C-alpha cells in the first residue's frame, strides 16, 4: 500500500496585525511623552538617602547654581500668566501679548524684573546665550520674595522645592531659606540625588 503524501502548509505568518499594534504603541508613546524642559543652568545636587518624591504638578522650584545665582520656575501656563500680571502690577511694568505668551512657555528664568521684557523679546537661541544674572535675593533688593509671594497668591496649592548646587555659596542658600520663612513658607523640599543607604 502506498503512503499518502500530506501536503506541506506554508509557514508564513501574517505580520500585518502585529505591525499595526507596534506602530500604534509607538505613536501613543510619542504623543503621551512629556519631554524635560531645558534648564538654564546645570546643577549638581548633593546626595542624600531620602526617597520622598515630589508631585508632578503645583511645584514652585527655586534653583541655585554653583555661581550662587537664583532661578525661578513654576508649572502651569495659566498660573505663569497670572503671576506675570501680578508682578507687572507690583513693579508698574507692562508686557505685550507676545512677551506674555513667551513667559507662559518658559520653564525657568533668572533675570531681574526690569530685564524680563528684554529677555522675553529674544528667541529661544538668544535666551540660551543671554547672561542671566539670577533673581535678586539679597536684603537690599529681594525680588525673589515678591515672586514667591505672588506665586502663592496665584496658586494656593503650590509646594516649594529648592534645588541647590553642592558648590553653591552658603550665604545665598541661607538668604533663600530666610526669604521663604519670611513669606511664611515653612515647609519646603530640597532636591537631592539618591545615595545608597549604608547598612
Coordinates of N, CA and C in Angstrom, one line a residue:
X1 N 0.8 -1.2 0.0 CA 0.0 0.0 0.0 C 0.9 1.2 0.0
X2 N 0.5 2.2 -0.8 CA 1.3 3.4 -0.9 C 1.0 4.5 0.2
X3 N 2.0 5.2 0.5 CA 1.8 6.2 1.6 C 1.1 7.4 1.0
X4 N 0.3 8.0 1.8 CA -0.4 9.2 1.4 C 0.5 10.4 1.7
X5 N 0.7 11.2 0.7 CA 1.5 12.4 1.0 C 0.7 13.5 1.5
X6 N 1.1 14.0 2.6 CA 0.4 15.1 3.3 C 1.0 16.4 2.7
X7 N 0.1 17.3 2.1 CA 0.7 18.5 1.5 C 1.3 19.4 2.6
X8 N 2.4 19.9 2.3 CA 3.0 20.8 3.3 C 2.3 22.2 3.3
X9 N 2.1 22.7 4.5 CA 1.5 24.0 4.6 C 2.5 25.1 4.7
X10 N 2.2 26.2 4.2 CA 3.2 27.4 4.3 C 3.4 27.8 5.8
X11 N 4.6 28.1 6.1 CA 4.9 28.6 7.5 C 4.9 30.1 7.6
X12 N 4.4 30.7 6.6 CA 4.4 32.2 6.6 C 3.3 32.7 7.5
X13 N 3.6 33.6 8.4 CA 2.7 34.2 9.4 C 2.4 35.6 8.9
X14 N 1.1 36.0 8.9 CA 0.7 37.3 8.5 C 1.1 38.3 9.6
X15 N 2.0 39.2 9.4 CA 2.5 40.1 10.4 C 1.8 41.5 10.4
X16 N 0.8 41.6 9.6 CA 0.1 42.9 9.5 C -0.5 43.4 10.8
X17 N -1.1 42.5 11.5 CA -1.8 42.9 12.8 C -0.7 43.3 13.8
X18 N 0.4 42.6 13.9 CA 1.4 42.9 14.8 C 2.1 44.2 14.5
X19 N 2.3 44.4 13.2 CA 2.9 45.7 12.8 C 2.0 46.9 13.1
X20 N 0.7 46.7 12.9 CA -0.2 47.8 13.3 C -0.2 48.1 14.8
X21 N -0.1 47.1 15.6 CA -0.1 47.3 17.0 C 1.2 48.0 17.4
X22 N 2.3 47.6 16.8 CA 3.6 48.2 17.1 C 3.6 49.7 16.8
X23 N 3.1 50.0 15.6 CA 3.0 51.4 15.3 C 2.0 52.2 16.1
X24 N 0.9 51.6 16.5 CA 0.0 52.3 17.4 C 0.7 52.5 18.8
X25 N 1.4 51.6 19.3 CA 2.1 51.8 20.6 C 3.2 52.9 20.4
X26 N 3.9 52.8 19.4 CA 5.0 53.8 19.1 C 4.4 55.2 19.1
X27 N 3.3 55.4 18.3 CA 2.6 56.6 18.2 C 2.1 57.1 19.6
X28 N 1.5 56.2 20.3 CA 1.0 56.6 21.7 C 2.1 57.1 22.5
X29 N 3.2 56.4 22.6 CA 4.3 56.8 23.5 C 4.9 58.2 23.0
X30 N 5.0 58.4 21.7 CA 5.5 59.6 21.2 C 4.6 60.8 21.5
X31 N 3.3 60.6 21.5 CA 2.3 61.7 21.8 C 2.1 61.9 23.3
X32 N 2.3 60.9 24.1 CA 2.0 60.9 25.5 C 3.2 61.3 26.3
X33 N 4.4 61.3 25.7 CA 5.6 61.6 26.5 C 5.8 63.1 26.7
X34 N 6.1 63.5 27.9 CA 6.5 64.9 28.2 C 8.0 65.0 28.2
X35 N 8.5 65.8 27.4 CA 10.0 66.0 27.4 C 10.4 66.9 28.5
X36 N 11.5 66.7 29.1 CA 12.0 67.5 30.2 C 12.4 68.9 29.6
X37 N 11.9 70.0 30.2 CA 12.2 71.3 29.6 C 13.6 71.6 29.8
X38 N 14.2 72.5 28.9 CA 15.5 72.9 29.1 C 15.7 73.7 30.3
X39 N 16.7 73.5 31.1 CA 17.0 74.3 32.3 C 18.1 75.2 31.9
X40 N 18.1 76.5 32.5 CA 19.1 77.5 32.1 C 20.5 77.1 32.6
X41 N 20.5 76.4 33.7 CA 21.9 76.0 34.3 C 21.9 74.5 34.6
X42 N 23.1 74.0 34.7 CA 23.2 72.6 35.1 C 23.6 72.6 36.6
X43 N 22.9 71.9 37.4 CA 23.1 71.9 38.8 C 23.5 70.5 39.3
X44 N 24.6 70.3 40.0 CA 25.0 69.1 40.6 C 24.5 69.1 42.1
X45 N 23.4 68.3 42.3 CA 22.8 68.3 43.6 C 23.6 67.5 44.6
X46 N 23.5 67.8 45.9 CA 24.2 67.0 46.9 C 23.4 65.7 47.0
X47 N 24.0 64.6 47.6 CA 23.3 63.4 47.7 C 22.7 63.2 49.1
X48 N 21.7 62.4 49.1 CA 21.0 62.0 50.4 C 20.4 60.7 50.3
X49 N 19.9 60.1 51.4 CA 19.2 58.8 51.3 C 17.7 59.0 51.3
X50 N 17.2 60.2 51.2 CA 15.7 60.5 51.3 C 15.1 60.0 49.9
X51 N 14.0 59.3 50.0 CA 13.3 58.8 48.8 C 12.0 59.5 48.6
X52 N 11.7 60.6 49.2 CA 10.4 61.3 49.1 C 10.4 61.9 47.7
X53 N 9.3 61.6 46.9 CA 9.2 62.1 45.6 C 8.3 63.3 45.6
X54 N 8.6 64.3 44.7 CA 7.8 65.5 44.6 C 6.6 65.2 43.7
X55 N 5.5 65.9 43.9 CA 4.4 65.7 43.0 C 4.7 66.2 41.6
X56 N 3.9 65.8 40.6 CA 4.2 66.2 39.2 C 3.7 67.6 38.9
X57 N 2.7 68.1 39.7 CA 2.1 69.4 39.4 C 2.1 70.3 40.7
X58 N 1.8 71.5 40.5 CA 1.8 72.5 41.6 C 3.1 72.6 42.3
X59 N 4.2 72.8 41.6 CA 5.5 72.9 42.1 C 6.1 74.3 41.8
X60 N 6.7 74.9 42.8 CA 7.5 76.1 42.6 C 8.9 75.7 42.9
X61 N 9.8 75.8 41.9 CA 11.1 75.4 42.0 C 12.1 76.6 42.0
X62 N 12.9 76.6 43.1 CA 14.0 77.6 43.1 C 15.3 76.9 42.9
X63 N 16.0 77.3 41.9 CA 17.3 76.7 41.6 C 18.5 77.6 41.9
X64 N 19.5 77.1 42.6 CA 20.6 77.9 43.0 C 21.8 77.2 42.3
X65 N 22.5 77.9 41.4 CA 23.6 77.3 40.7 C 24.9 77.5 41.5
X66 N 26.0 76.9 40.9 CA 27.3 77.0 41.6 C 27.9 78.4 41.7
X67 N 27.4 79.3 40.9 CA 27.8 80.7 41.0 C 26.8 81.5 41.9
X68 N 26.0 80.8 42.6 CA 25.1 81.5 43.6 C 24.0 82.3 42.9
X69 N 23.6 82.0 41.7 CA 22.5 82.7 41.0 C 21.2 81.9 41.3
X70 N 20.1 82.7 41.5 CA 18.9 82.1 41.8 C 17.9 82.1 40.6
X71 N 17.3 81.0 40.3 CA 16.4 80.8 39.1 C 15.0 80.4 39.7
X72 N 14.0 80.8 39.0 CA 12.6 80.6 39.4 C 11.9 79.8 38.4
X73 N 11.1 78.8 38.8 CA 10.3 78.1 37.9 C 9.0 77.7 38.6
X74 N 7.9 77.8 37.8 CA 6.6 77.4 38.3 C 5.8 76.7 37.2
X75 N 5.1 75.7 37.5 CA 4.4 75.0 36.4 C 3.0 75.6 36.2
X76 N 2.4 75.3 35.0 CA 1.1 75.7 34.6 C 1.2 77.0 33.9
X77 N 0.8 77.0 32.6 CA 0.8 78.2 31.7 C -0.1 79.3 32.3
X78 N -1.3 78.9 32.7 CA -2.2 79.9 33.2 C -1.7 80.5 34.5
X79 N -1.1 79.7 35.3 CA -0.5 80.2 36.6 C 0.6 81.2 36.3
X80 N 1.4 80.9 35.3 CA 2.5 81.8 35.0 C 2.0 83.1 34.4
X81 N 1.0 83.1 33.6 CA 0.4 84.3 33.0 C -0.2 85.2 34.2
X82 N -0.9 84.6 35.1 CA -1.5 85.3 36.2 C -0.3 85.9 37.1
X83 N 0.7 85.1 37.3 CA 1.8 85.6 38.1 C 2.5 86.8 37.4
X84 N 2.7 86.7 36.1 CA 3.3 87.8 35.4 C 2.5 89.1 35.5
X85 N 1.2 89.0 35.4 CA 0.3 90.1 35.6 C 0.4 90.8 36.9
X86 N 0.5 89.9 38.0 CA 0.7 90.4 39.3 C 2.0 91.1 39.5
X87 N 3.1 90.6 39.0 CA 4.4 91.2 39.1 C 4.5 92.5 38.3
X88 N 3.8 92.5 37.2 CA 3.8 93.7 36.3 C 3.1 94.9 37.1
X89 N 2.0 94.5 37.8 CA 1.2 95.5 38.5 C 2.1 96.0 39.7
X90 N 2.7 95.1 40.4 CA 3.5 95.5 41.6 C 4.7 96.4 41.2
X91 N 5.4 96.1 40.1 CA 6.6 96.8 39.7 C 6.2 97.9 38.6
X92 N 5.0 98.1 38.3 CA 4.5 99.1 37.4 C 5.2 99.0 36.0
X93 N 5.1 97.7 35.5 CA 5.6 97.4 34.2 C 4.5 97.0 33.3
X94 N 4.8 97.0 32.0 CA 3.8 96.5 31.0 C 4.5 95.5 30.1
X95 N 3.8 94.4 29.9 CA 4.3 93.4 29.0 C 3.3 93.2 27.8
X96 N 3.8 93.1 26.6 CA 2.9 92.9 25.5 C 2.4 91.5 25.4
X97 N 1.5 91.2 24.5 CA 0.9 89.8 24.4 C 2.0 88.8 24.0
X98 N 2.9 89.2 23.1 CA 4.0 88.2 22.7 C 4.9 87.9 23.9
X99 N 5.2 88.9 24.7 CA 6.0 88.6 25.9 C 5.3 87.8 26.9
X100 N 4.0 88.0 27.1 CA 3.2 87.2 28.0 C 3.2 85.7 27.5
X101 N 3.0 85.6 26.2 CA 2.9 84.2 25.7 C 4.3 83.5 25.9
X102 N 5.4 84.2 25.6 CA 6.7 83.6 25.9 C 6.9 83.3 27.3
X103 N 6.5 84.1 28.2 CA 6.6 83.9 29.7 C 5.8 82.6 30.1
X104 N 4.6 82.5 29.5 CA 3.8 81.3 29.9 C 4.5 80.0 29.4
X105 N 5.4 80.1 28.5 CA 6.0 78.9 28.0 C 7.4 78.6 28.6
X106 N 7.9 79.6 29.4 CA 9.2 79.5 30.0 C 9.2 78.4 31.0
X107 N 10.3 77.6 31.0 CA 10.4 76.6 32.1 C 11.1 77.2 33.3
X108 N 12.0 78.1 33.1 CA 12.7 78.7 34.2 C 13.4 79.9 33.8
X109 N 13.7 80.9 34.7 CA 14.4 82.1 34.3 C 15.1 82.6 35.5
X110 N 16.1 83.5 35.3 CA 16.9 84.1 36.4 C 17.3 85.5 36.0
X111 N 16.4 86.4 35.8 CA 16.7 87.8 35.5 C 15.9 88.7 36.4
X112 N 16.5 89.9 36.7 CA 15.7 90.8 37.4 C 14.4 91.3 36.7
X113 N 13.4 91.7 37.4 CA 12.2 92.1 36.8 C 12.4 93.2 35.7
X114 N 13.2 94.1 35.9 CA 13.4 95.2 35.0 C 14.0 94.7 33.6
X115 N 14.7 93.6 33.6 CA 15.3 93.0 32.4 C 14.4 91.9 31.8
X116 N 13.3 91.6 32.4 CA 12.5 90.5 32.0 C 11.9 90.7 30.6
X117 N 11.4 91.9 30.3 CA 10.9 92.2 29.0 C 11.9 92.0 27.9
X118 N 13.1 92.5 28.1 CA 14.2 92.3 27.2 C 14.5 90.9 26.9
X119 N 14.5 90.1 28.0 CA 14.8 88.6 27.9 C 13.7 87.9 27.1
X120 N 12.4 88.3 27.4 CA 11.3 87.7 26.7 C 11.2 88.0 25.2
X121 N 11.8 89.2 24.8 CA 11.8 89.5 23.4 C 12.8 88.7 22.6
X122 N 13.7 88.0 23.2 CA 14.7 87.2 22.5 C 14.0 85.9 22.0
X123 N 14.6 85.3 20.9 CA 14.1 84.0 20.5 C 14.8 82.9 21.4
X124 N 14.4 81.7 21.2 CA 14.9 80.6 22.1 C 16.4 80.5 22.1
X125 N 17.1 80.7 20.9 CA 18.6 80.7 20.9 C 19.2 81.9 21.6
X126 N 18.5 83.0 21.4 CA 19.0 84.2 22.1 C 18.9 84.1 23.6
X127 N 17.9 83.4 24.1 CA 17.7 83.3 25.5 C 18.8 82.3 26.1
X128 N 19.2 81.3 25.3 CA 20.2 80.4 25.8 C 21.6 81.2 25.9
X129 N 21.8 82.2 25.1 CA 23.1 82.9 25.1 C 23.0 84.1 26.1
X130 N 21.8 84.5 26.5 CA 21.6 85.6 27.4 C 22.3 85.3 28.7
X131 N 23.1 86.3 29.2 CA 23.8 86.1 30.5 C 22.8 86.4 31.6
X132 N 22.2 85.4 32.2 CA 21.2 85.6 33.3 C 22.0 85.8 34.6
X133 N 21.7 86.8 35.2 CA 22.4 87.2 36.5 C 21.7 86.6 37.7
X134 N 20.6 86.0 37.5 CA 19.8 85.4 38.7 C 18.9 86.5 39.2
X135 N 17.9 86.0 39.9 CA 16.9 86.8 40.5 C 17.5 87.4 41.8
X136 N 17.4 88.8 42.0 CA 18.0 89.4 43.2 C 17.3 88.8 44.4
X137 N 18.1 88.4 45.4 CA 17.5 87.8 46.6 C 18.2 88.3 47.9
X138 N 19.0 89.4 47.7 CA 19.7 89.9 48.9 C 18.8 90.9 49.7
X139 N 19.3 91.3 50.9 CA 18.4 92.1 51.8 C 18.1 93.5 51.2
X140 N 18.9 94.0 50.4 CA 18.6 95.4 49.8 C 17.6 95.3 48.7
X141 N 17.6 94.3 47.9 CA 16.8 94.1 46.7 C 16.3 92.7 46.6
X142 N 15.2 92.3 47.3 CA 14.8 91.0 47.4 C 13.5 90.7 46.5
X143 N 13.8 90.7 45.1 CA 12.7 90.4 44.2 C 12.2 89.0 44.3
X144 N 13.1 88.1 44.8 CA 12.7 86.7 45.0 C 11.5 86.6 45.9
X145 N 11.5 87.4 47.0 CA 10.4 87.4 47.9 C 9.1 87.7 47.2
X146 N 9.1 88.7 46.3 CA 7.9 89.1 45.6 C 7.4 88.0 44.7
X147 N 8.4 87.3 44.0 CA 8.0 86.2 43.1 C 7.3 85.1 43.9
X148 N 7.9 84.8 45.0 CA 7.4 83.7 45.9 C 6.0 84.1 46.4
X149 N 5.8 85.3 46.9 CA 4.6 85.7 47.5 C 3.5 85.7 46.4
X150 N 3.8 86.3 45.3 CA 2.7 86.4 44.2 C 2.4 85.0 43.6
X151 N 3.4 84.1 43.6 CA 3.2 82.8 43.1 C 2.2 82.1 44.0
X152 N 2.4 82.3 45.3 CA 1.5 81.6 46.3 C 0.1 82.2 46.2
X153 N -0.1 83.5 45.9 CA -1.4 84.1 45.7 C -2.0 83.5 44.4
X154 N -1.2 83.2 43.4 CA -1.7 82.7 42.1 C -2.2 81.2 42.3
X155 N -1.4 80.4 43.0 CA -1.8 79.0 43.2 C -1.6 78.6 44.6
X156 N -2.7 78.5 45.3 CA -2.6 78.2 46.8 C -2.1 76.8 47.1
X157 N -2.2 75.9 46.1 CA -1.7 74.5 46.4 C -0.2 74.3 46.1
X158 N 0.5 75.4 45.8 CA 1.9 75.3 45.4 C 2.7 74.6 46.5
X159 N 3.6 73.7 46.1 CA 4.6 73.2 47.0 C 6.0 73.7 46.6
X160 N 6.8 74.2 47.5 CA 8.0 74.8 47.2 C 9.2 73.8 47.3
X161 N 10.1 73.8 46.3 CA 11.2 72.9 46.3 C 12.5 73.8 46.0
X162 N 13.6 73.5 46.6 CA 14.8 74.2 46.4 C 15.8 73.2 45.9
X163 N 16.4 73.5 44.7 CA 17.4 72.7 44.1 C 18.7 73.4 44.0
X164 N 19.6 73.1 45.0 CA 20.8 73.9 45.1 C 22.0 73.0 44.6
X165 N 23.0 73.7 44.0 CA 24.2 73.0 43.6 C 25.0 72.8 44.8
X166 N 25.7 71.6 44.9 CA 26.5 71.3 46.0 C 27.7 72.3 46.3
X167 N 28.0 73.1 45.2 CA 29.1 74.1 45.4 C 28.5 75.5 45.5
X168 N 27.2 75.6 45.7 CA 26.6 77.0 45.8 C 27.1 77.6 47.1
X169 N 27.2 78.9 47.1 CA 27.6 79.6 48.4 C 26.6 79.5 49.5
X170 N 27.0 79.2 50.7 CA 26.1 79.1 51.8 C 25.3 80.4 52.1
X171 N 25.9 81.6 52.0 CA 25.1 82.8 52.3 C 23.9 82.9 51.4
X172 N 24.0 82.5 50.1 CA 22.8 82.6 49.2 C 21.8 81.6 49.6
X173 N 22.2 80.4 49.9 CA 21.2 79.4 50.3 C 20.5 79.8 51.6
X174 N 21.3 80.4 52.5 CA 20.7 80.9 53.7 C 19.7 82.0 53.5
X175 N 20.0 82.9 52.5 CA 19.2 84.0 52.2 C 17.9 83.5 51.6
X176 N 18.0 82.5 50.7 CA 16.8 81.9 50.1 C 15.9 81.3 51.1
X177 N 16.4 80.6 52.0 CA 15.6 79.9 53.1 C 15.0 81.0 54.0
X178 N 15.8 82.1 54.3 CA 15.2 83.2 55.1 C 14.1 83.9 54.4
X179 N 14.2 84.0 53.1 CA 13.1 84.6 52.3 C 11.9 83.8 52.3
X180 N 12.0 82.4 52.2 CA 10.9 81.6 52.2 C 10.2 81.6 53.6
X181 N 11.0 81.6 54.7 CA 10.4 81.7 56.0 C 9.8 83.0 56.3
X182 N 10.3 84.1 55.7 CA 9.7 85.4 55.8 C 8.4 85.5 55.2
X183 N 8.2 84.7 54.1 CA 6.9 84.7 53.4 C 6.0 83.6 53.9
X184 N 6.3 83.0 55.1 CA 5.5 82.0 55.8 C 5.5 80.7 55.0
X185 N 6.6 80.4 54.3 CA 6.8 79.1 53.7 C 7.7 78.3 54.6
X186 N 7.1 77.6 55.5 CA 8.0 76.9 56.5 C 8.2 75.4 56.1
X187 N 7.4 75.0 55.1 CA 7.6 73.6 54.6 C 8.0 73.6 53.2
X188 N 9.2 73.1 52.9 CA 9.7 73.1 51.5 C 10.6 71.9 51.4
X189 N 10.9 71.4 50.2 CA 11.7 70.3 50.0 C 13.0 70.7 49.3
X190 N 14.1 70.0 49.7 CA 15.4 70.1 49.0 C 15.5 69.0 48.0
X191 N 15.8 69.3 46.8 CA 16.0 68.2 45.8 C 17.5 67.8 45.8
X192 N 17.6 66.5 46.0 CA 18.9 65.8 46.1 C 19.0 64.6 45.2
X193 N 20.2 64.2 45.0 CA 20.3 62.9 44.2 C 20.4 61.8 45.2
X194 N 19.9 60.6 44.8 CA 19.8 59.5 45.7 C 21.1 58.8 46.0
X195 N 21.4 58.5 47.2 CA 22.6 57.8 47.6 C 22.2 56.5 48.3
X196 N 22.9 55.5 48.1 CA 22.6 54.2 48.8 C 22.8 54.3 50.3
X197 N 21.8 53.9 51.0 CA 21.9 53.9 52.5 C 22.9 52.8 52.9
X198 N 23.7 53.1 53.9 CA 24.7 52.2 54.5 C 23.9 51.3 55.5
X199 N 24.2 50.0 55.5 CA 23.5 49.1 56.4 C 24.4 48.8 57.6

